[in-house]
Short mmCIF file of C-alpha atoms in Angstrom, two decimals:
data_model
loop_
_atom_site.label_atom_id
_atom_site.label_comp_id
_atom_site.label_asym_id
_atom_site.label_seq_id
_atom_site.Cartn_x
_atom_site.Cartn_y
_atom_site.Cartn_z
CA UNK J 99 98.08 112.24 111.47
CA UNK J 100 100.40 113.50 108.54
CA UNK J 101 98.90 113.79 105.03
CA UNK J 102 99.51 115.02 101.71
CA UNK J 103 103.34 114.91 101.56
CA UNK J 104 103.96 116.49 104.81
CA UNK J 105 106.57 113.69 106.11
CA UNK J 106 108.68 114.47 109.22
CA UNK J 107 112.17 112.90 109.54
CA UNK J 108 112.53 110.47 112.33
CA UNK J 109 114.38 112.08 115.48
CA UNK J 110 117.61 110.20 114.57
CA UNK J 111 117.51 111.14 110.88
CA UNK J 112 116.69 114.80 111.63
CA UNK J 113 119.48 115.11 114.45
CA UNK J 114 121.87 113.38 111.79
CA UNK J 115 121.18 116.04 109.26
CA UNK J 116 121.42 118.85 111.55
CA UNK J 117 124.80 117.43 112.84
CA UNK J 118 126.05 117.10 109.33
CA UNK J 119 125.10 120.57 108.40
CA UNK J 120 126.60 122.31 111.48
CA UNK J 121 129.80 120.15 111.10
CA UNK J 122 130.40 120.92 107.44
CA UNK J 123 129.86 124.07 105.37
CA UNK J 124 131.61 123.00 102.33
CA UNK J 125 130.63 120.14 100.17
CA UNK J 126 131.35 116.45 101.68
CA UNK J 127 131.58 113.11 100.32
CA UNK J 128 129.45 110.00 101.46
CA UNK J 129 132.43 108.57 103.17
CA UNK J 130 132.99 111.71 105.18
CA UNK J 131 129.20 111.83 106.07
CA UNK J 132 129.15 108.30 107.22
CA UNK J 133 132.16 108.63 109.36
CA UNK J 134 130.80 111.72 110.85
CA UNK J 135 127.86 109.92 111.86
CA UNK J 136 129.58 106.92 113.12
CA UNK J 137 131.96 109.22 115.35
CA UNK J 138 129.17 111.49 116.61
CA UNK J 139 126.41 109.07 117.43
CA UNK J 140 128.21 105.75 117.67
CA UNK J 141 126.27 104.17 114.86
CA UNK J 142 127.21 101.17 112.79
CA UNK J 143 128.39 101.64 109.26
CA UNK J 144 125.20 100.49 107.77
CA UNK J 145 122.80 102.46 109.70
CA UNK J 146 124.96 105.65 109.02
CA UNK J 147 124.88 104.88 105.47
CA UNK J 148 121.08 104.21 105.43
CA UNK J 149 120.64 107.71 107.11
CA UNK J 150 122.94 109.45 104.34
CA UNK J 151 120.99 107.51 101.45
CA UNK J 152 117.60 108.74 103.32
CA UNK J 153 118.89 112.19 103.25
CA UNK J 154 119.65 112.33 99.53
CA UNK J 155 116.58 110.81 98.65
CA UNK J 156 114.57 113.49 100.57
CA UNK J 157 116.67 116.19 99.01
CA UNK J 158 118.32 117.54 102.17
CA UNK J 159 121.78 116.49 100.77
CA UNK J 160 122.22 117.79 97.28
CA UNK J 161 124.64 116.41 94.65
CA UNK J 162 127.28 118.90 93.80
CA UNK J 163 129.66 116.48 91.99
CA UNK J 164 130.96 112.79 91.81
CA UNK J 165 130.24 111.63 95.40
CA UNK J 166 130.09 115.08 96.77
CA UNK J 167 127.02 116.51 98.48
CA UNK J 168 126.19 119.74 100.26
CA UNK J 169 123.58 120.25 102.98
CA UNK J 170 120.25 122.18 102.36
CA UNK J 171 120.13 124.89 104.86
CA UNK J 172 117.91 123.37 108.03
CA UNK J 173 115.90 126.57 108.07
CA UNK J 174 114.75 126.18 104.47
CA UNK J 175 113.61 122.61 105.02
CA UNK J 176 111.78 123.59 108.36
CA UNK J 177 110.25 126.60 106.41
CA UNK J 178 109.15 124.04 103.79
CA UNK J 179 107.55 121.86 106.47
CA UNK J 180 105.44 124.76 107.97
CA UNK J 181 104.20 125.68 104.72
CA UNK J 182 103.03 122.21 103.83
CA UNK J 183 101.66 121.65 107.14
CA UNK J 184 99.59 124.94 107.12
CA UNK J 185 98.33 124.27 103.86
CA UNK J 186 97.06 120.70 104.99
CA UNK J 187 95.42 122.28 108.02
CA UNK J 188 93.87 125.05 105.98
CA UNK J 189 92.44 122.28 103.46
CA UNK J 190 91.28 120.27 106.31
CA UNK J 191 89.36 123.19 108.16
CA UNK J 192 86.85 124.86 106.23
CA UNK J 193 86.31 127.65 108.66
CA UNK J 194 88.31 131.07 108.35
CA UNK J 195 91.10 131.60 110.69
#
């Protein structure tokens, strides 16, 4: 059970995020991101755009200009998840580790 803001991405969304980050190190626009997901995972346009919007909403794609976004390093994202999860676990368990 996930609590207190520790929210994991769905597998499809996480793999899309990693694929975008691995393919592009420089900023990319929304169209390029959608095209990358469509070509790589054979997704429909609507689904690919929905995934990009989710990543922007979760601040995994950060806006750097008009319609240009850059990927947050996946290790930064994973480190944040580990920290949040461990805080939840420590709060749930009253015993010392």
